[in-house]
Amino acid sequence: MKINKLAPSILSADYANFESELKKLEASGAEYAHIDVMDGHFVPNISFGAGVVASMRPHSKLVFDCHLMVTNPEQHIEEFARAGADIISIHVEATPHIHGALQKIRLAGVKPSVVINPGTPVESIQHILNLVDQVLVMTVNPGFGGQAFLPETMDKIRQLVQLREEKGLDFDIEVDGGIDDKTIHAAKEAGANVFVAGSYVFNGDVNERVQTLRAAIQD
Ligand code: DX5
Ligand code: ZN
C-alpha cells in the first residue's frame, strides 16, 4: 500500500509572499510543495524558474516537487537540483531523450519523475518505468490552473497500477489538474497516491482545504 500525499501547487499562491504561503502549507500538514515551472514554449504560460526555487528553499522543509513544463528539460536539471528540488518531473512529450534525462536527474541526486499529458498513452513510458520514483498523470492539459478535471485519464492510472504490479516496481502515481474535494475521490479510487491541487487549496482557507482533501484520501 502506497502512502497518500498532498502536493498543493504554488502556481495559485501569492507570488509576492512565497515564504508565508509555504509556511501555511507546512502548518497544514501537506507533504509536498508542487512547483510548476512553465517556459512559454512547451506551454503557453511563463511562471517562474530555478532562481525562485532557490530563494524559497531556506524557508521550507517541504518536499519540493518541481514540475518542469519546459522544452528540452535535460538542459535545466542541474540548475533545479542546485536550487533544492527534491523531485523533478519532466514530460515525455518535451524531449527526444527521456531515458537519458531521467538518468541525469538521478545522477544529480534528485528523484526522477516522468509526466504524461492527457493525450499521451502509458505505452510511451513503459520502457522507462524502472528509472522513475514517480509517474505524474496530467488530469488536465498543462499550462493553466483552474481547469476542469478530465475523468478519461483515470484509465491510465489503472493501467499504471497494473504495470507496476507486473514489473515489480515501486513508483508513486501523482495526479495534477482539476483536483478538488470531489474529483480527488475518482483519482484515489483509480490508484493515484500523490494529489496536486492548486486553485482548490489557494482559493480559500489553505488549512481548511488541505484538511478536507486529507479526509477524502484517508484509508
Ligand atoms: C497545470 C499545472 C498544475 C496546476 C494545477 O498546468 O501543472 O499543477 O497548478 O492547478 P489546479 O489544481 O487549479 O488545476
Ligand atoms: Zn503541475
Short mmCIF file of C-alpha atoms and ligand atoms in Angstrom, two decimals:
data_model
loop_
_atom_site.label_atom_id
_atom_site.label_comp_id
_atom_site.label_asym_id
_atom_site.label_seq_id
_atom_site.Cartn_x
_atom_site.Cartn_y
_atom_site.Cartn_z
CA MET A 1 0.00 0.00 0.00
CA LYS A 2 1.47 3.35 -1.06
CA ILE A 3 1.35 6.33 1.32
CA ASN A 4 -1.09 9.06 0.27
CA LYS A 5 0.42 12.53 -0.03
CA LEU A 6 -0.89 16.02 -0.73
CA ALA A 7 1.01 18.35 -3.05
CA PRO A 8 -0.55 21.85 -3.13
CA SER A 9 0.59 23.80 -6.19
CA ILE A 10 2.04 27.24 -5.50
CA LEU A 11 1.06 28.26 -9.04
CA SER A 12 -2.13 29.56 -7.40
CA ALA A 13 -0.33 31.16 -4.40
CA ASP A 14 0.55 34.83 -3.87
CA TYR A 15 3.86 35.25 -5.75
CA ALA A 16 4.89 38.25 -3.63
CA ASN A 17 4.66 36.15 -0.47
CA PHE A 18 6.01 32.70 -1.22
CA GLU A 19 7.65 32.47 2.21
CA SER A 20 4.39 32.85 4.12
CA GLU A 21 2.48 30.71 1.61
CA LEU A 22 4.99 27.88 2.17
CA LYS A 23 4.66 28.27 5.94
CA LYS A 24 0.88 27.93 5.62
CA LEU A 25 1.31 24.72 3.64
CA GLU A 26 3.76 23.33 6.14
CA ALA A 27 1.41 24.12 9.05
CA SER A 28 -1.45 22.37 7.24
CA GLY A 29 0.50 19.10 7.14
CA ALA A 30 0.83 18.92 3.34
CA GLU A 31 3.80 16.75 2.38
CA TYR A 32 4.92 18.44 -0.84
CA ALA A 33 5.02 21.90 -2.35
CA HIS A 34 4.26 21.35 -6.04
CA ILE A 35 6.24 23.90 -8.08
CA ASP A 36 5.03 24.49 -11.65
CA VAL A 37 7.74 25.76 -13.96
CA MET A 38 6.45 26.98 -17.36
CA ASP A 39 8.62 28.26 -20.19
CA GLY A 40 6.12 29.90 -22.58
CA HIS A 41 7.17 27.35 -25.21
CA PHE A 42 6.20 23.83 -24.12
CA VAL A 43 3.13 25.50 -22.60
CA PRO A 44 1.83 28.99 -23.44
CA ASN A 45 2.37 30.48 -19.98
CA ILE A 46 5.56 31.63 -18.24
CA SER A 47 5.62 31.10 -14.46
CA PHE A 48 8.97 31.12 -12.64
CA GLY A 49 12.39 29.46 -12.77
CA ALA A 50 15.15 27.93 -10.66
CA GLY A 51 16.05 31.26 -9.04
CA VAL A 52 12.66 31.39 -7.36
CA VAL A 53 13.06 27.80 -6.15
CA ALA A 54 16.50 28.64 -4.69
CA SER A 55 15.05 31.67 -2.87
CA MET A 56 12.26 29.58 -1.35
CA ARG A 57 14.50 26.68 -0.27
CA PRO A 58 15.86 28.14 3.01
CA HIS A 59 12.30 28.94 4.15
CA SER A 60 10.75 25.48 3.91
CA LYS A 61 11.33 21.85 4.79
CA LEU A 62 8.54 20.67 2.48
CA VAL A 63 9.46 18.26 -0.29
CA PHE A 64 9.92 20.46 -3.39
CA ASP A 65 8.11 18.64 -6.20
CA CYS A 66 9.26 20.54 -9.30
CA HIS A 67 7.11 20.01 -12.39
CA LEU A 68 9.04 21.25 -15.41
CA MET A 69 6.71 22.19 -18.26
CA VAL A 70 9.63 23.16 -20.45
CA THR A 71 11.04 22.06 -23.78
CA ASN A 72 14.29 20.05 -23.58
CA PRO A 73 14.18 19.76 -19.77
CA GLU A 74 17.54 17.93 -19.75
CA GLN A 75 19.18 21.34 -20.17
CA HIS A 76 17.80 22.57 -16.83
CA ILE A 77 18.23 19.61 -14.48
CA GLU A 78 21.47 20.63 -12.75
CA GLU A 79 20.09 24.13 -12.22
CA PHE A 80 16.98 22.83 -10.42
CA ALA A 81 18.99 20.27 -8.45
CA ARG A 82 21.26 23.06 -7.18
CA ALA A 83 18.20 25.18 -6.37
CA GLY A 84 16.97 22.49 -3.97
CA ALA A 85 14.46 20.36 -5.89
CA ASP A 86 13.70 17.02 -4.21
CA ILE A 87 11.69 15.59 -7.11
CA ILE A 88 11.98 16.70 -10.76
CA SER A 89 9.12 15.81 -13.12
CA ILE A 90 9.77 16.03 -16.86
CA HIS A 91 7.35 15.47 -19.73
CA VAL A 92 7.88 12.58 -22.13
CA GLU A 93 6.49 14.91 -24.85
CA ALA A 94 9.16 17.57 -24.15
CA THR A 95 12.33 15.72 -25.14
CA PRO A 96 13.54 13.05 -27.59
CA HIS A 97 15.95 11.94 -24.80
CA ILE A 98 13.65 10.91 -21.97
CA HIS A 99 15.77 7.91 -20.88
CA GLY A 100 18.98 9.93 -20.57
CA ALA A 101 17.20 12.88 -19.00
CA LEU A 102 15.74 10.70 -16.22
CA GLN A 103 19.18 9.18 -15.58
CA LYS A 104 20.58 12.68 -15.37
CA ILE A 105 18.04 13.61 -12.67
CA ARG A 106 19.04 10.57 -10.58
CA LEU A 107 22.74 11.39 -11.04
CA ALA A 108 22.08 14.91 -9.77
CA GLY A 109 20.80 13.38 -6.50
CA VAL A 110 17.13 14.16 -7.19
CA LYS A 111 14.14 11.79 -7.52
CA PRO A 112 13.15 11.37 -11.19
CA SER A 113 9.52 11.60 -12.22
CA VAL A 114 8.01 11.31 -15.71
CA VAL A 115 4.84 13.11 -16.84
CA ILE A 116 2.26 12.21 -19.48
CA ASN A 117 -0.24 14.67 -20.93
CA PRO A 118 -3.91 13.67 -21.31
CA GLY A 119 -3.36 12.70 -24.96
CA THR A 120 -0.23 10.64 -24.32
CA PRO A 121 -0.60 6.89 -23.80
CA VAL A 122 1.00 4.90 -20.97
CA GLU A 123 2.81 2.84 -23.65
CA SER A 124 5.06 5.84 -24.33
CA ILE A 125 6.69 5.42 -20.91
CA GLN A 126 6.53 1.68 -20.35
CA HIS A 127 10.22 1.16 -21.12
CA ILE A 128 11.47 3.77 -18.66
CA LEU A 129 9.24 2.96 -15.68
CA ASN A 130 12.20 1.25 -13.98
CA LEU A 131 14.04 4.62 -13.92
CA VAL A 132 11.46 6.67 -12.03
CA ASP A 133 10.27 7.22 -8.46
CA GLN A 134 7.02 8.81 -9.63
CA VAL A 135 4.75 8.95 -12.66
CA LEU A 136 2.68 12.11 -13.00
CA VAL A 137 -0.55 11.64 -14.93
CA MET A 138 -1.87 15.03 -16.09
CA THR A 139 -5.61 15.26 -15.43
CA VAL A 140 -5.84 18.50 -17.45
CA ASN A 141 -3.81 19.82 -20.37
CA PRO A 142 -0.83 21.57 -18.77
CA GLY A 143 -0.40 25.33 -18.83
CA PHE A 144 -3.01 26.85 -16.54
CA GLY A 145 -4.51 26.40 -13.09
CA GLY A 146 -8.25 26.19 -12.58
CA GLN A 147 -9.19 23.85 -15.45
CA ALA A 148 -11.74 21.04 -15.28
CA PHE A 149 -10.59 17.53 -14.33
CA LEU A 150 -10.61 15.02 -17.23
CA PRO A 151 -12.11 11.75 -15.95
CA GLU A 152 -10.97 9.82 -19.05
CA THR A 153 -7.39 9.98 -17.71
CA MET A 154 -8.33 7.56 -14.91
CA ASP A 155 -7.93 4.53 -17.20
CA LYS A 156 -4.23 5.36 -17.48
CA ILE A 157 -3.85 5.30 -13.71
CA ARG A 158 -5.43 1.86 -13.55
CA GLN A 159 -3.09 0.73 -16.34
CA LEU A 160 -0.05 2.06 -14.44
CA VAL A 161 -1.12 0.29 -11.23
CA GLN A 162 -1.27 -2.97 -13.20
CA LEU A 163 2.12 -2.40 -14.89
CA ARG A 164 3.73 -1.53 -11.56
CA GLU A 165 2.48 -4.81 -10.14
CA GLU A 166 3.54 -6.87 -13.19
CA LYS A 167 7.02 -5.37 -13.29
CA GLY A 168 7.52 -5.44 -9.51
CA LEU A 169 8.21 -1.68 -9.41
CA ASP A 170 7.53 0.84 -6.67
CA PHE A 171 6.83 4.30 -8.19
CA ASP A 172 4.26 6.73 -6.82
CA ILE A 173 1.39 7.83 -9.07
CA GLU A 174 0.67 11.55 -8.94
CA VAL A 175 -2.33 13.37 -10.44
CA ASP A 176 -2.30 17.05 -11.40
CA GLY A 177 -5.09 19.30 -12.63
CA GLY A 178 -8.64 19.99 -11.53
CA ILE A 179 -8.26 18.13 -8.22
CA ASP A 180 -10.72 19.25 -5.55
CA ASP A 181 -12.79 17.72 -2.74
CA LYS A 182 -14.98 15.96 -5.34
CA THR A 183 -12.60 14.82 -8.11
CA ILE A 184 -9.97 13.55 -5.67
CA HIS A 185 -12.18 10.53 -4.93
CA ALA A 186 -12.03 9.23 -8.52
CA ALA A 187 -8.25 9.67 -8.63
CA LYS A 188 -7.76 7.81 -5.36
CA GLU A 189 -10.18 5.09 -6.43
CA ALA A 190 -8.19 4.59 -9.66
CA GLY A 191 -4.95 4.14 -7.68
CA ALA A 192 -3.21 7.54 -7.51
CA ASN A 193 -1.42 8.30 -4.22
CA VAL A 194 0.01 11.82 -4.69
CA PHE A 195 -2.54 14.59 -5.26
CA VAL A 196 -1.68 18.04 -6.62
CA ALA A 197 -4.21 20.82 -6.06
CA GLY A 198 -3.64 24.47 -6.89
CA SER A 199 -6.73 26.65 -7.20
CA TYR A 200 -8.79 24.50 -4.82
CA VAL A 201 -6.24 24.94 -1.99
CA PHE A 202 -5.37 28.61 -2.51
CA ASN A 203 -8.81 30.00 -3.44
CA GLY A 204 -9.93 29.53 0.15
CA ASP A 205 -8.61 28.89 3.65
CA VAL A 206 -5.47 26.86 2.96
CA ASN A 207 -5.54 24.87 6.18
CA GLU A 208 -9.24 24.03 5.90
CA ARG A 209 -8.91 22.96 2.26
CA VAL A 210 -5.88 20.76 2.96
CA GLN A 211 -7.77 19.09 5.84
CA THR A 212 -10.76 18.47 3.57
CA LEU A 213 -8.55 16.82 0.95
CA ARG A 214 -6.79 14.82 3.66
CA ALA A 215 -10.11 13.48 4.94
CA ALA A 216 -11.06 12.47 1.38
CA ILE A 217 -7.95 10.30 0.93
CA GLN A 218 -7.89 8.73 4.38
CA ASP A 219 -7.73 4.93 4.06
C1 DX5 B 1 -1.21 22.82 -14.69
C2 DX5 B 1 -0.23 22.65 -13.53
C3 DX5 B 1 -0.92 22.33 -12.28
C4 DX5 B 1 -1.81 23.42 -11.76
C5 DX5 B 1 -2.98 22.76 -11.13
O1 DX5 B 1 -0.51 23.06 -15.84
O2 DX5 B 1 0.68 21.62 -13.80
O3 DX5 B 1 -0.02 21.90 -11.26
O4 DX5 B 1 -1.21 24.27 -10.81
O5 DX5 B 1 -3.92 23.72 -10.83
P1 DX5 B 1 -5.41 23.33 -10.48
O6 DX5 B 1 -5.35 22.46 -9.27
O7 DX5 B 1 -6.02 24.65 -10.26
O8 DX5 B 1 -5.96 22.60 -11.68
ZN ZN B 2 1.88 20.75 -12.05
#
